[in-house]
Each structure stands twice: as structure tokens, then as C-alpha cells.
Short mmCIF file of C-alpha atoms and ligand atoms in Angstrom, two decimals:
data_model
loop_
_atom_site.label_atom_id
_atom_site.label_comp_id
_atom_site.label_asym_id
_atom_site.label_seq_id
_atom_site.Cartn_x
_atom_site.Cartn_y
_atom_site.Cartn_z
CA UNK L 49 -88.04 -8.26 51.42
CA UNK L 50 -85.29 -6.35 49.56
CA UNK L 51 -84.69 -3.20 47.64
CA UNK L 52 -82.37 -3.66 44.63
CA UNK L 53 -80.58 -1.20 42.33
CA UNK L 54 -79.84 -2.47 38.79
CA UNK L 55 -77.26 -0.45 36.80
CA UNK L 56 -77.26 -0.82 33.00
CA UNK L 57 -80.33 -0.84 30.76
CA UNK L 58 -78.96 -2.84 27.80
CA UNK L 59 -79.86 -6.36 26.65
CA UNK L 60 -78.88 -7.97 29.94
CA UNK L 61 -80.36 -5.16 32.07
CA UNK L 62 -83.73 -5.71 30.42
CA UNK L 63 -83.75 -9.43 31.32
CA UNK L 64 -82.54 -8.76 34.88
CA UNK L 65 -85.30 -6.20 35.42
CA UNK L 66 -88.03 -8.50 34.06
CA UNK L 67 -86.80 -11.44 36.12
CA UNK L 68 -86.52 -9.40 39.35
CA UNK L 69 -90.07 -8.19 38.71
CA UNK L 70 -91.20 -11.85 38.49
CA UNK L 71 -89.79 -12.47 41.99
CA UNK L 72 -91.47 -9.80 44.08
CA UNK L 73 -91.18 -12.15 47.06
CA UNK L 74 -87.45 -11.27 47.09
CA UNK L 75 -87.22 -7.96 45.21
CA UNK L 76 -89.86 -5.78 46.82
CA UNK L 77 -88.50 -2.56 45.33
CA UNK L 78 -86.62 -2.29 42.02
CA UNK L 79 -84.77 0.73 40.61
CA UNK L 80 -83.18 0.58 37.15
CA UNK L 81 -80.53 3.22 36.45
CA UNK L 82 -78.37 3.75 33.38
CA UNK L 83 -76.58 6.38 31.31
CA UNK L 84 -79.64 6.89 29.08
CA UNK L 85 -82.74 7.16 31.28
CA UNK L 86 -85.06 6.77 28.27
CA UNK L 87 -83.86 3.14 27.94
CA UNK L 88 -84.74 2.51 31.61
CA UNK L 89 -88.16 4.09 31.09
CA UNK L 90 -88.81 1.88 28.04
CA UNK L 91 -88.11 -1.24 30.12
CA UNK L 92 -90.25 0.12 32.98
CA UNK L 93 -93.08 0.62 30.48
CA UNK L 94 -92.85 -3.06 29.43
CA UNK L 95 -93.50 -3.86 33.10
CA UNK L 96 -96.43 -1.52 33.46
CA UNK L 97 -94.42 1.11 35.31
CA UNK L 98 -94.00 -1.03 38.43
CA UNK L 99 -90.31 -0.12 38.85
CA UNK L 100 -88.43 3.13 39.45
CA UNK L 101 -85.85 4.52 37.01
CA UNK L 102 -82.93 6.92 37.28
CA UNK L 103 -80.08 8.42 35.26
CA UNK L 104 -76.50 7.80 36.32
CA UNK L 105 -73.00 7.98 34.87
CA UNK L 106 -71.47 4.86 36.35
CA UNK L 107 -67.94 6.09 35.56
CA UNK L 108 -68.48 8.78 38.19
CA UNK L 109 -68.19 7.57 41.81
CA UNK L 110 -69.79 10.64 43.50
CA UNK L 111 -72.83 10.34 41.17
CA UNK L 112 -73.14 6.65 42.01
CA UNK L 113 -72.80 7.33 45.74
CA UNK L 114 -75.54 9.97 45.59
CA UNK L 115 -77.87 7.57 43.74
CA UNK L 116 -77.20 4.67 46.11
CA UNK L 117 -77.82 6.93 49.14
CA UNK L 118 -81.10 8.03 47.61
CA UNK L 119 -82.31 4.52 46.61
CA UNK L 120 -80.90 2.74 49.71
CA UNK L 121 -80.69 -0.73 48.09
CA UNK L 122 -79.53 -3.91 49.84
CA UNK L 123 -77.67 -4.92 46.66
CA UNK L 124 -76.36 -3.31 43.47
CA UNK L 125 -76.57 -5.52 40.35
CA UNK L 126 -74.03 -4.19 37.85
CA UNK L 127 -75.01 -5.04 34.27
CA UNK L 128 -73.45 -1.95 32.69
CA UNK L 129 -70.15 -2.56 30.89
CA UNK L 130 -66.96 -4.14 32.32
CA UNK L 131 -65.33 -0.67 32.31
CA UNK L 132 -67.62 0.39 35.18
CA UNK L 133 -66.91 -2.49 37.59
CA UNK L 134 -64.37 -0.67 39.75
CA UNK L 135 -66.26 2.62 40.08
CA UNK L 136 -69.40 0.73 41.11
CA UNK L 137 -67.42 -1.37 43.60
CA UNK L 138 -65.94 1.86 45.03
CA UNK L 139 -69.41 3.36 45.41
CA UNK L 140 -70.69 0.18 47.11
CA UNK L 141 -67.81 0.34 49.60
CA UNK L 142 -68.50 4.00 50.32
CA UNK L 143 -72.21 3.39 50.93
CA UNK L 144 -71.98 -0.05 52.61
CA UNK L 145 -73.93 -2.05 50.00
CA UNK L 146 -73.31 -5.55 48.54
CA UNK L 147 -72.25 -5.86 44.87
CA UNK L 148 -72.79 -8.33 41.99
CA UNK L 149 -71.62 -8.29 38.34
CA UNK L 150 -71.43 -10.55 35.27
CA UNK L 151 -68.07 -9.67 33.68
CA UNK L 152 -64.59 -8.87 34.96
CA UNK L 153 -63.18 -5.36 34.90
CA UNK L 154 -61.48 -4.30 31.67
CA UNK L 155 -59.54 -1.08 31.17
CA UNK L 156 -60.97 0.82 28.20
CA UNK L 157 -57.65 1.03 26.34
CA UNK L 158 -56.37 -2.58 26.76
CA UNK L 159 -58.26 -5.79 26.04
CA UNK L 160 -56.94 -7.48 29.18
CA UNK L 161 -59.20 -9.98 30.85
CA UNK L 162 -58.17 -10.71 34.41
CA UNK L 163 -59.53 -10.61 37.93
CA UNK L 164 -56.48 -8.95 39.50
CA UNK L 165 -58.10 -5.49 39.75
CA UNK L 166 -61.26 -6.83 41.41
CA UNK L 167 -59.49 -9.39 43.63
CA UNK L 168 -57.48 -6.41 44.96
CA UNK L 169 -60.73 -5.27 46.68
CA UNK L 170 -60.75 -8.44 48.85
CA UNK L 171 -59.52 -6.82 52.12
CA UNK L 172 -61.67 -3.72 51.74
CA UNK L 173 -64.88 -5.73 51.24
CA UNK L 174 -63.96 -8.09 54.10
CA UNK L 175 -63.21 -5.26 56.52
CA UNK L 176 -66.46 -3.52 55.60
CA UNK L 177 -68.42 -6.78 56.13
CA UNK L 178 -69.69 -6.55 52.54
CA UNK L 179 -69.93 -9.14 49.78
CA UNK L 180 -69.00 -8.81 46.10
CA UNK L 181 -70.03 -11.71 43.82
CA UNK L 182 -68.09 -11.64 40.54
CA UNK L 183 -69.18 -13.07 37.20
CA UNK L 184 -72.77 -14.18 37.91
CA UNK L 185 -73.76 -14.55 34.24
CA UNK L 186 -73.67 -17.78 32.20
CA UNK L 187 -70.02 -17.87 31.18
CA UNK L 188 -68.59 -16.75 33.54
CA UNK L 189 -71.20 -17.76 36.06
CA UNK L 190 -73.18 -20.92 35.49
CA UNK L 191 -70.12 -22.57 33.88
CA UNK L 192 -68.24 -22.02 37.18
CA UNK L 193 -71.22 -23.49 39.08
CA UNK L 194 -71.36 -26.53 36.75
CA UNK L 195 -67.63 -27.09 37.36
CA UNK L 196 -68.19 -26.92 41.13
CA UNK L 197 -71.07 -29.41 40.72
CA UNK L 198 -68.82 -31.85 38.83
CA UNK L 199 -66.37 -31.68 41.73
CA UNK L 200 -69.04 -31.94 44.43
CA UNK L 201 -71.16 -34.75 42.97
CA UNK L 202 -69.65 -36.57 40.03
CA UNK L 203 -65.84 -36.78 40.31
CA UNK L 204 -63.39 -37.39 43.15
CA UNK L 205 -60.70 -35.45 41.32
CA UNK L 206 -61.23 -33.15 38.33
CA UNK L 207 -58.26 -33.02 35.95
CA UNK L 208 -59.53 -31.56 32.68
CA UNK L 209 -62.21 -29.05 31.84
CA UNK L 210 -63.71 -28.00 28.50
CA UNK L 211 -66.20 -25.15 28.62
CA UNK L 212 -68.23 -25.16 25.41
CA UNK L 213 -70.52 -22.33 24.34
CA UNK L 214 -72.67 -22.91 21.26
CA UNK L 215 -75.06 -20.45 19.76
CA UNK L 216 -76.99 -22.42 17.15
CA UNK L 217 -79.36 -19.52 16.66
CA UNK L 218 -79.66 -17.40 13.55
CA UNK L 219 -80.85 -13.79 13.20
CA UNK L 220 -80.65 -13.47 9.42
CA UNK L 221 -78.44 -10.33 9.51
CA UNK L 222 -75.24 -10.21 7.38
CA UNK L 223 -73.14 -9.41 10.49
CA UNK L 224 -74.21 -8.69 14.06
CA UNK L 225 -73.09 -9.60 17.56
CA UNK L 226 -75.45 -11.05 20.15
CA UNK L 227 -74.26 -8.81 22.94
CA UNK L 228 -72.43 -5.49 23.13
CA UNK L 229 -70.35 -5.53 19.87
CA UNK L 230 -67.36 -3.76 21.40
CA UNK L 231 -67.08 -6.21 24.31
CA UNK L 232 -67.73 -9.20 22.02
CA UNK L 233 -65.15 -8.28 19.37
CA UNK L 234 -62.46 -7.40 21.95
CA UNK L 235 -62.92 -10.88 23.46
CA UNK L 236 -62.94 -12.81 20.19
CA UNK L 237 -59.93 -11.07 18.63
CA UNK L 238 -57.73 -11.29 21.77
CA UNK L 239 -54.78 -13.72 21.84
CA UNK L 240 -56.03 -17.15 22.94
CA UNK L 241 -54.87 -18.63 26.24
CA UNK L 242 -55.66 -22.00 27.75
CA UNK L 243 -54.49 -23.63 30.99
CA UNK L 244 -52.02 -26.51 30.74
CA UNK L 245 -49.77 -27.97 33.44
CA UNK L 246 -49.81 -25.04 35.80
CA UNK L 247 -49.67 -22.15 33.35
CA UNK L 248 -51.59 -20.30 30.67
CA UNK L 249 -50.30 -21.13 27.17
CA UNK L 250 -50.81 -18.57 24.38
CA UNK L 251 -51.83 -19.21 20.76
CA UNK L 252 -53.03 -16.84 18.02
CA UNK L 253 -56.70 -15.78 18.17
CA UNK L 254 -59.11 -18.31 16.58
CA UNK L 255 -56.24 -20.59 15.45
CA UNK L 256 -57.53 -23.80 17.07
CA UNK L 257 -60.74 -25.30 15.74
CA UNK L 258 -62.67 -28.48 16.59
CA UNK L 259 -66.01 -29.90 15.53
CA UNK L 260 -68.29 -30.83 18.42
CA UNK L 261 -71.55 -32.74 18.03
CA UNK L 262 -74.00 -30.87 20.27
CA UNK L 263 -76.92 -32.66 21.93
CA UNK L 264 -80.68 -32.28 21.57
CA UNK L 265 -80.83 -31.96 17.80
CA UNK L 266 -78.29 -29.13 17.45
CA UNK L 267 -75.70 -31.41 15.81
CA UNK L 268 -72.08 -30.77 14.77
CA UNK L 269 -70.72 -27.21 14.81
CA UNK L 270 -67.30 -25.59 14.45
CA UNK L 271 -65.88 -24.48 17.82
CA UNK L 272 -62.87 -22.19 18.23
CA UNK L 273 -60.66 -21.99 21.30
CA UNK L 274 -60.69 -18.60 23.07
CA UNK L 275 -59.47 -17.17 26.32
CA UNK L 276 -62.36 -16.74 28.72
CA UNK L 277 -62.16 -15.16 32.13
CA UNK L 278 -63.72 -17.93 34.23
CA UNK L 279 -60.69 -20.16 33.58
CA UNK L 280 -58.54 -17.87 35.75
CA UNK L 281 -60.68 -18.18 38.87
CA UNK L 282 -61.61 -21.85 38.32
CA UNK L 283 -58.00 -23.07 38.08
CA UNK L 284 -57.09 -20.95 41.11
CA UNK L 285 -59.89 -22.31 43.30
CA UNK L 286 -59.83 -25.90 41.94
CA UNK L 287 -56.08 -26.53 41.63
CA UNK L 288 -56.34 -30.22 40.59
CA UNK L 289 -57.28 -29.04 37.08
CA UNK L 290 -54.33 -29.72 34.76
CA UNK L 291 -55.93 -28.56 31.53
CA UNK L 292 -58.75 -26.08 30.94
CA UNK L 293 -59.98 -24.82 27.57
CA UNK L 294 -62.86 -22.61 26.44
CA UNK L 295 -64.61 -23.14 23.10
CA UNK L 296 -67.16 -21.01 21.26
CA UNK L 297 -69.02 -21.64 18.02
CA UNK L 298 -68.76 -19.16 15.15
CA UNK L 299 -70.22 -19.41 11.66
CA UNK L 300 -67.94 -19.07 8.62
CA UNK L 301 -69.90 -15.94 7.75
CA UNK L 302 -69.20 -14.30 11.13
CA UNK L 303 -65.50 -15.10 10.85
CA UNK L 304 -65.28 -13.82 7.27
CA UNK L 305 -66.73 -10.42 8.28
CA UNK L 306 -64.56 -10.27 11.39
CA UNK L 307 -61.39 -10.96 9.41
CA UNK L 308 -62.11 -8.17 6.93
CA UNK L 309 -63.02 -5.70 9.70
CA UNK L 310 -59.80 -6.58 11.50
CA UNK L 311 -57.69 -6.31 8.34
CA UNK L 312 -58.97 -2.82 7.58
CA UNK L 313 -58.45 -1.63 11.17
CA UNK L 314 -62.11 -1.32 12.19
CA UNK L 315 -61.64 -3.42 15.35
CA UNK L 316 -58.82 -1.21 16.74
CA UNK L 317 -59.38 -0.02 20.31
CA UNK L 318 -56.89 2.87 20.20
CA UNK L 319 -57.73 6.43 19.14
CA UNK L 320 -57.19 7.54 15.55
CA UNK L 321 -57.43 11.02 14.04
CA UNK L 322 -60.40 11.48 11.66
CA UNK L 323 -61.26 14.89 10.14
CA UNK L 324 -59.64 16.67 13.07
CA UNK L 325 -61.50 14.53 15.59
CA UNK L 326 -60.28 11.56 17.65
CA UNK L 327 -62.32 8.39 17.24
CA UNK L 328 -61.89 4.79 18.41
CA UNK L 329 -62.64 2.57 15.37
CA UNK L 330 -64.35 -0.23 17.35
CA UNK L 331 -66.69 2.32 18.97
CA UNK L 332 -67.53 3.73 15.54
CA UNK L 333 -68.15 0.18 14.28
CA UNK L 334 -70.51 -0.43 17.24
CA UNK L 335 -72.54 2.58 16.13
CA UNK L 336 -72.94 1.05 12.64
CA UNK L 337 -73.81 -2.53 13.63
CA UNK L 338 -77.33 -3.67 14.55
CA UNK L 339 -78.21 -3.04 18.20
CA UNK L 340 -78.12 -6.53 19.83
CA UNK L 341 -81.50 -5.66 21.38
CA UNK L 342 -83.00 -5.40 17.90
CA UNK L 343 -82.09 -9.05 17.19
CA UNK L 344 -84.60 -10.34 19.77
CA UNK L 345 -87.61 -10.72 17.49
CA UNK L 346 -85.41 -12.02 14.61
CA UNK L 347 -83.43 -14.76 16.34
CA UNK L 348 -84.48 -18.39 16.05
CA UNK L 349 -82.77 -21.56 17.30
CA UNK L 350 -81.05 -22.61 20.50
CA UNK L 351 -77.99 -22.07 22.64
CA UNK L 352 -76.16 -24.91 24.37
CA UNK L 353 -73.61 -23.86 26.99
CA UNK L 354 -71.94 -26.28 29.33
CA UNK L 355 -68.84 -27.99 30.65
CA UNK L 356 -67.25 -31.37 30.10
CA UNK L 357 -65.26 -32.30 33.21
CA UNK L 358 -62.89 -35.26 33.17
CA UNK L 359 -61.11 -36.88 36.07
CA UNK L 360 -61.20 -39.78 38.48
CA UNK L 361 -64.09 -41.44 40.29
CA UNK L 362 -63.35 -44.44 42.51
CA UNK L 363 -59.90 -44.63 40.91
CA UNK L 364 -61.30 -44.87 37.35
CA UNK L 365 -61.22 -42.24 34.61
CA UNK L 366 -64.64 -40.71 34.04
CA UNK L 367 -66.30 -37.74 32.40
CA UNK L 368 -69.46 -35.75 32.99
CA UNK L 369 -71.15 -33.29 30.62
CA UNK L 370 -73.33 -30.64 32.28
CA UNK L 371 -75.21 -28.18 30.09
CA UNK L 372 -78.25 -26.02 29.49
CA UNK L 373 -80.28 -25.61 26.32
CA UNK L 374 -82.05 -22.30 25.83
CA UNK L 375 -84.42 -21.33 23.01
CA UNK L 376 -84.16 -17.81 21.54
CA UNK L 377 -87.83 -17.53 20.59
CA UNK L 378 -89.08 -18.76 23.97
CA UNK L 379 -86.90 -16.11 25.66
CA UNK L 380 -88.29 -13.39 23.43
CA UNK L 381 -91.82 -14.47 24.21
CA UNK L 382 -91.13 -14.28 27.94
CA UNK L 383 -88.96 -11.16 28.37
CA UNK L 384 -88.61 -9.61 24.87
CA UNK L 385 -84.88 -10.51 24.61
CA UNK L 386 -82.92 -13.22 22.82
CA UNK L 387 -81.20 -16.11 24.59
CA UNK L 388 -77.74 -14.50 24.93
CA UNK L 389 -79.11 -11.72 27.13
CA UNK L 390 -81.46 -14.21 28.84
CA UNK L 391 -78.73 -16.72 29.72
CA UNK L 392 -76.72 -13.85 31.26
CA UNK L 393 -79.55 -12.01 33.01
CA UNK L 394 -81.25 -14.97 34.67
CA UNK L 395 -78.08 -16.17 36.51
CA UNK L 396 -77.46 -12.58 37.64
CA UNK L 397 -80.89 -12.59 39.29
CA UNK L 398 -80.29 -16.05 40.79
CA UNK L 399 -76.96 -14.81 42.21
CA UNK L 400 -78.84 -11.84 43.68
CA UNK L 401 -81.42 -14.19 45.24
CA UNK L 402 -78.60 -16.33 46.71
CA UNK L 403 -77.07 -13.21 48.30
CA UNK L 404 -80.27 -11.58 49.53
CA UNK L 405 -81.62 -14.80 51.07
CA UNK L 406 -78.14 -15.36 52.62
CA UNK L 407 -77.85 -18.84 51.07
CA UNK L 408 -74.61 -17.55 49.59
CA UNK L 409 -73.31 -14.85 51.84
CA UNK L 410 -69.89 -14.01 53.26
CA UNK L 411 -67.81 -10.86 53.51
CA UNK L 412 -65.20 -10.48 50.78
CA UNK L 413 -64.84 -10.78 47.00
CA UNK L 414 -65.98 -14.16 45.64
CA UNK L 415 -66.21 -16.13 42.41
CA UNK L 416 -69.10 -18.43 41.68
CA UNK L 417 -67.32 -21.77 42.10
CA UNK L 418 -66.60 -20.93 45.75
CA UNK L 419 -70.20 -21.51 46.94
CA UNK L 420 -72.54 -24.53 47.04
CA UNK L 421 -73.53 -25.18 43.39
CA UNK L 422 -76.67 -27.16 44.22
CA UNK L 423 -78.34 -24.26 46.06
CA UNK L 424 -77.83 -22.07 42.97
CA UNK L 425 -79.02 -24.67 40.44
CA UNK L 426 -82.17 -25.43 42.46
CA UNK L 427 -83.26 -21.83 41.80
CA UNK L 428 -81.82 -21.50 38.26
CA UNK L 429 -83.99 -24.28 36.74
CA UNK L 430 -87.38 -22.92 37.84
CA UNK L 431 -86.23 -19.41 36.81
CA UNK L 432 -85.90 -20.65 33.19
CA UNK L 433 -82.50 -22.34 32.77
CA UNK L 434 -82.72 -26.06 33.59
CA UNK L 435 -79.57 -28.16 33.90
CA UNK L 436 -78.92 -31.43 32.04
CA UNK L 437 -76.31 -33.82 33.44
CA UNK L 438 -74.90 -36.68 31.35
CA UNK L 439 -73.00 -38.66 33.95
CA UNK L 440 -70.40 -40.79 32.19
CA UNK L 441 -70.45 -41.31 28.43
CA UNK L 442 -67.78 -40.97 25.82
CA UNK L 443 -67.40 -37.36 24.78
CA UNK L 444 -64.46 -36.85 22.44
CA UNK L 445 -61.34 -35.11 23.79
CA UNK L 446 -61.16 -31.56 22.44
P1 NDP Q 298 -75.30 -3.40 26.39
O1 NDP Q 298 -74.29 -2.62 25.66
O2 NDP Q 298 -76.54 -3.86 25.70
O3 NDP Q 298 -75.76 -2.58 27.69
C1 NDP Q 298 -74.90 -1.91 28.52
C2 NDP Q 298 -75.70 -0.87 29.29
O4 NDP Q 298 -74.82 -0.21 30.20
C3 NDP Q 298 -76.31 0.20 28.39
O5 NDP Q 298 -77.62 0.49 28.82
C4 NDP Q 298 -75.39 1.39 28.60
O6 NDP Q 298 -75.97 2.65 28.50
C5 NDP Q 298 -75.00 1.18 30.05
N1 NDP Q 298 -73.78 1.92 30.33
C6 NDP Q 298 -72.62 1.92 29.63
N2 NDP Q 298 -71.76 2.78 30.17
C7 NDP Q 298 -72.39 3.34 31.21
C8 NDP Q 298 -72.03 4.34 32.16
N3 NDP Q 298 -70.83 4.91 32.15
N4 NDP Q 298 -72.94 4.68 33.10
C9 NDP Q 298 -74.16 4.13 33.13
N5 NDP Q 298 -74.57 3.18 32.28
C10 NDP Q 298 -73.68 2.80 31.32
O7 NDP Q 298 -74.53 -4.64 27.02
P2 NDP Q 298 -75.15 -6.05 27.47
O8 NDP Q 298 -76.44 -5.82 28.17
O9 NDP Q 298 -75.09 -6.98 26.34
O10 NDP Q 298 -74.05 -6.53 28.53
C11 NDP Q 298 -74.08 -6.09 29.88
C12 NDP Q 298 -72.95 -6.76 30.65
O11 NDP Q 298 -73.12 -8.15 30.64
C13 NDP Q 298 -71.54 -6.50 30.08
O12 NDP Q 298 -70.66 -6.25 31.14
C14 NDP Q 298 -71.19 -7.79 29.40
O13 NDP Q 298 -69.81 -8.02 29.35
C15 NDP Q 298 -71.87 -8.78 30.32
N6 NDP Q 298 -72.12 -10.09 29.71
C16 NDP Q 298 -71.82 -11.21 30.43
C17 NDP Q 298 -72.04 -12.47 29.91
C18 NDP Q 298 -71.82 -13.68 30.77
O14 NDP Q 298 -72.28 -14.77 30.40
N7 NDP Q 298 -71.17 -13.61 31.90
C19 NDP Q 298 -72.54 -12.65 28.54
C20 NDP Q 298 -72.94 -11.42 27.89
C21 NDP Q 298 -72.69 -10.19 28.46
P3 NDP Q 298 -76.41 3.28 27.07
O15 NDP Q 298 -77.71 2.63 26.80
O16 NDP Q 298 -76.52 4.75 27.33
O17 NDP Q 298 -75.32 2.93 26.10
#
């Protein structure tokens, strides 16, 4: 039915390609393009060579335009890095093709997480009759959809939202990140912001900690409050929310390494002079750390990502907890990737299915909470990420 172009052959790109290949009813032709073509070819080989591959520098709009004209896709799935969002959106506009990504644009030299740059494309996409779906991963992505589900089905008014992301998996390495180390460390070390009474309130990075008792045998884990991009779009589109917070689990060991790396300047994102050459310390650090892709066969345990929404139902205060549990080893068995890449890649493919089957389709730039959540979740479960809803119950305030 549709020809798709996937850009980015990293951890997430691998899952997206495998999952598109499982749904040939929708994705009749698949092309995977990235900076390093050998990585695309390795993924194609896992799939018996049933997809096409190409080389592209996604920072370069004319190169992207030439590739899109050659491939002629109905949709571009961008799972390269957040730095490439705007160039790929520009190329989609120039060639008249729909666009989907999993992370908001970030300038290379500032760790600034906001949708302003991409929302500025609203009029251009509308006028061209094209659609851009932003943040179709897990968080952002499924967490936005879960929030929309809480509003649609379980609460009359949503007032508070806690998004909680637990990785209870272990890879046995002294220090490694589960997705691109540069993107991960920029996010974790950024000043924290949460939404309270109509504004974002700042606090130092990793300064607020809670213990949350996760379901399905995972048990209590330390969670730290972080800024996460989906809060910006969710509080804009669902304005009854008075308080929104994002929590992520980190082990003491991860935090110990991170603190030392930060203290010695290895997480800096500005250029420094080294032996007559300019280097960016965090990019050098990325080159030293284990490739997240190599963690696939080593990682055991589960992830639990979800939202607790609190508000009013029939005039009474009520809460609902909506989450997914995903098992690292089961993911590796299916698509040769761990659960972090899997939980991002599968929703990207479901978002693509929503767009290509026109179940979610409108001209303009959209976030995930703006469409019908039930249509999305009906496809997400059978694709590997089932949803659990605990309607009511007494979850502690975070
Ligand atoms: P990786 O670093 O594993 O992969 C990124 C890929 O993009 C690599 O293949 C890389 O090429 C390619 N790439 C980088 N720059 C360019 C360029 N200029 N032109 C062409 N290709 C390029 O990252 P992940 O797979 O872990 O993450 C992919 C995306 O998913 C990121 O944007 C990340 O923020 C997002 N994400 C979203 C999550 C969510 O839940 N919403 C969670 C986790 C990740 P090369 O191989 O040559 O380096």
C-alpha cells in the first residue's frame, strides 16, 4: 500500500525497520537511509535483504531532497538524531511528503528542549496539505496517548499528571546509556522543570527524588524528577492540568558515574581545544562508552513506563494509572534490540500506520495527544506493547 523512507540506522532505526517489515500490508516498500550505509546494510541483512538502503547526510537539505525524489515515499520516518528534525522537515516540505519523528528538535550547541522550532512549521505544513506528527516514540509518544486516554475515558477533568519511566533492566556494564549517550546525558543533566499553576518551575538537575513501588514484580525504585518534552505539548493541549511532573529511575551506580563525568567536564557540550584540535567532550565520551546497540544481548529485566492521571470523575477525586511493561530479553529475541529502542521504535511504526491508513490524518504539525488515543492503542498492543489500565486505586502522590 505505501512506500516509506526511514532515516537513521541506530538502535531505534533497527526496530522501526524490523517492525515495518512485519507489516507488509501497510509498508509495501521500505528504504532505510543513514549517514553510515554499512549500518543500513547490516539491518537489511538481518531481514534477508528485503529492504532497500541508501546513504544520506540528513543535515544537508539538497541531499535529502534528492533522496526523497528518488525513493518517492508517502512518509518519512525520522529516527536520526534531534539535530536533524528541521532539515528533514524542510526536505519533506520541498518534496510534498508527510513527516514523523520521535524527539523534538535540539540545537547542537544548547541543550534546550522545546517545540517552538517545530511548531513554527505549522502554517507551512497546513498550506502544503502535509502532516507532521511529532514525538511518536514512548515518552514522548505513548505517554501523550495515555494522557489523552485518561481524559477521554476515565476522568471528567484531569488536574495532575505524573509520567513515570522505569528501566528495571540491567546490562552488567560499569556505565552505559540505553540510547544515544549524547542525547541521554544532555537530557539528564539539564535543569529540571515541572509544570505548576500555569508555569514551568525550575529546580537543579536530579535534586528531587521519590521512591515508587512499580507493579508486576518490579518493586520499589528511586525515581528522579526531570524535564521531559512531552509536558510542554500536553499542558498546552490539555489546559486543565495544574501540575505535571516527569520521573525517571536511575541506579546509584549510574548517578555516581554521571556525577564524576560532570565534575571533570566530560559532559560539556561546548568545544574545547585539545592538542591543537577542537573537540566537544560529550562527543568524545560517546566514542568511549559502549554502543547502546551492543547492550541488546546483555540486558535482562523489564521497563515500566506510564502515567498516573488525577482529577475528577462525577464530582469525586479519582486517579488512573496507565502503563506498559516491556521485557528486554523478549525484545532482543524478536528484533535483536533491547527494550529502550523497542519501546521507541514500535510507537513510531504505529504512528506511521495511523498516518498512512488515514486514521490519524490532517494537514499541519501535530502532537500525539491531539488524536484519538484508542485508535492508536488498538494497534500498539498487537504490535508488542500492550496497555494496562488500573482504574481507581490509591497511588501515592509524588
Ligand atoms: P542512535 O545514535 O543509536 O542512532 C542515530 C542514527 O542516526 C545513527 O544511525 C546515525 O548515524 C544517524 N545519524 C546521525 N546523524 C545523522 C545525519 N546527519 N545524517 C544521517 N544520519 C544521521 O540513536 P537512537 O536510535 O537511540 O535514537 C534515535 C532517535 O530516537 C533520537 O532522536 C532519540 O532522541 C529518539 N528517542 C526517542 C525516545 C522516545 O521515547 N520518544 C526514546 C529514545 C530515543 P551513524 O550510525 O553514522 O552515527
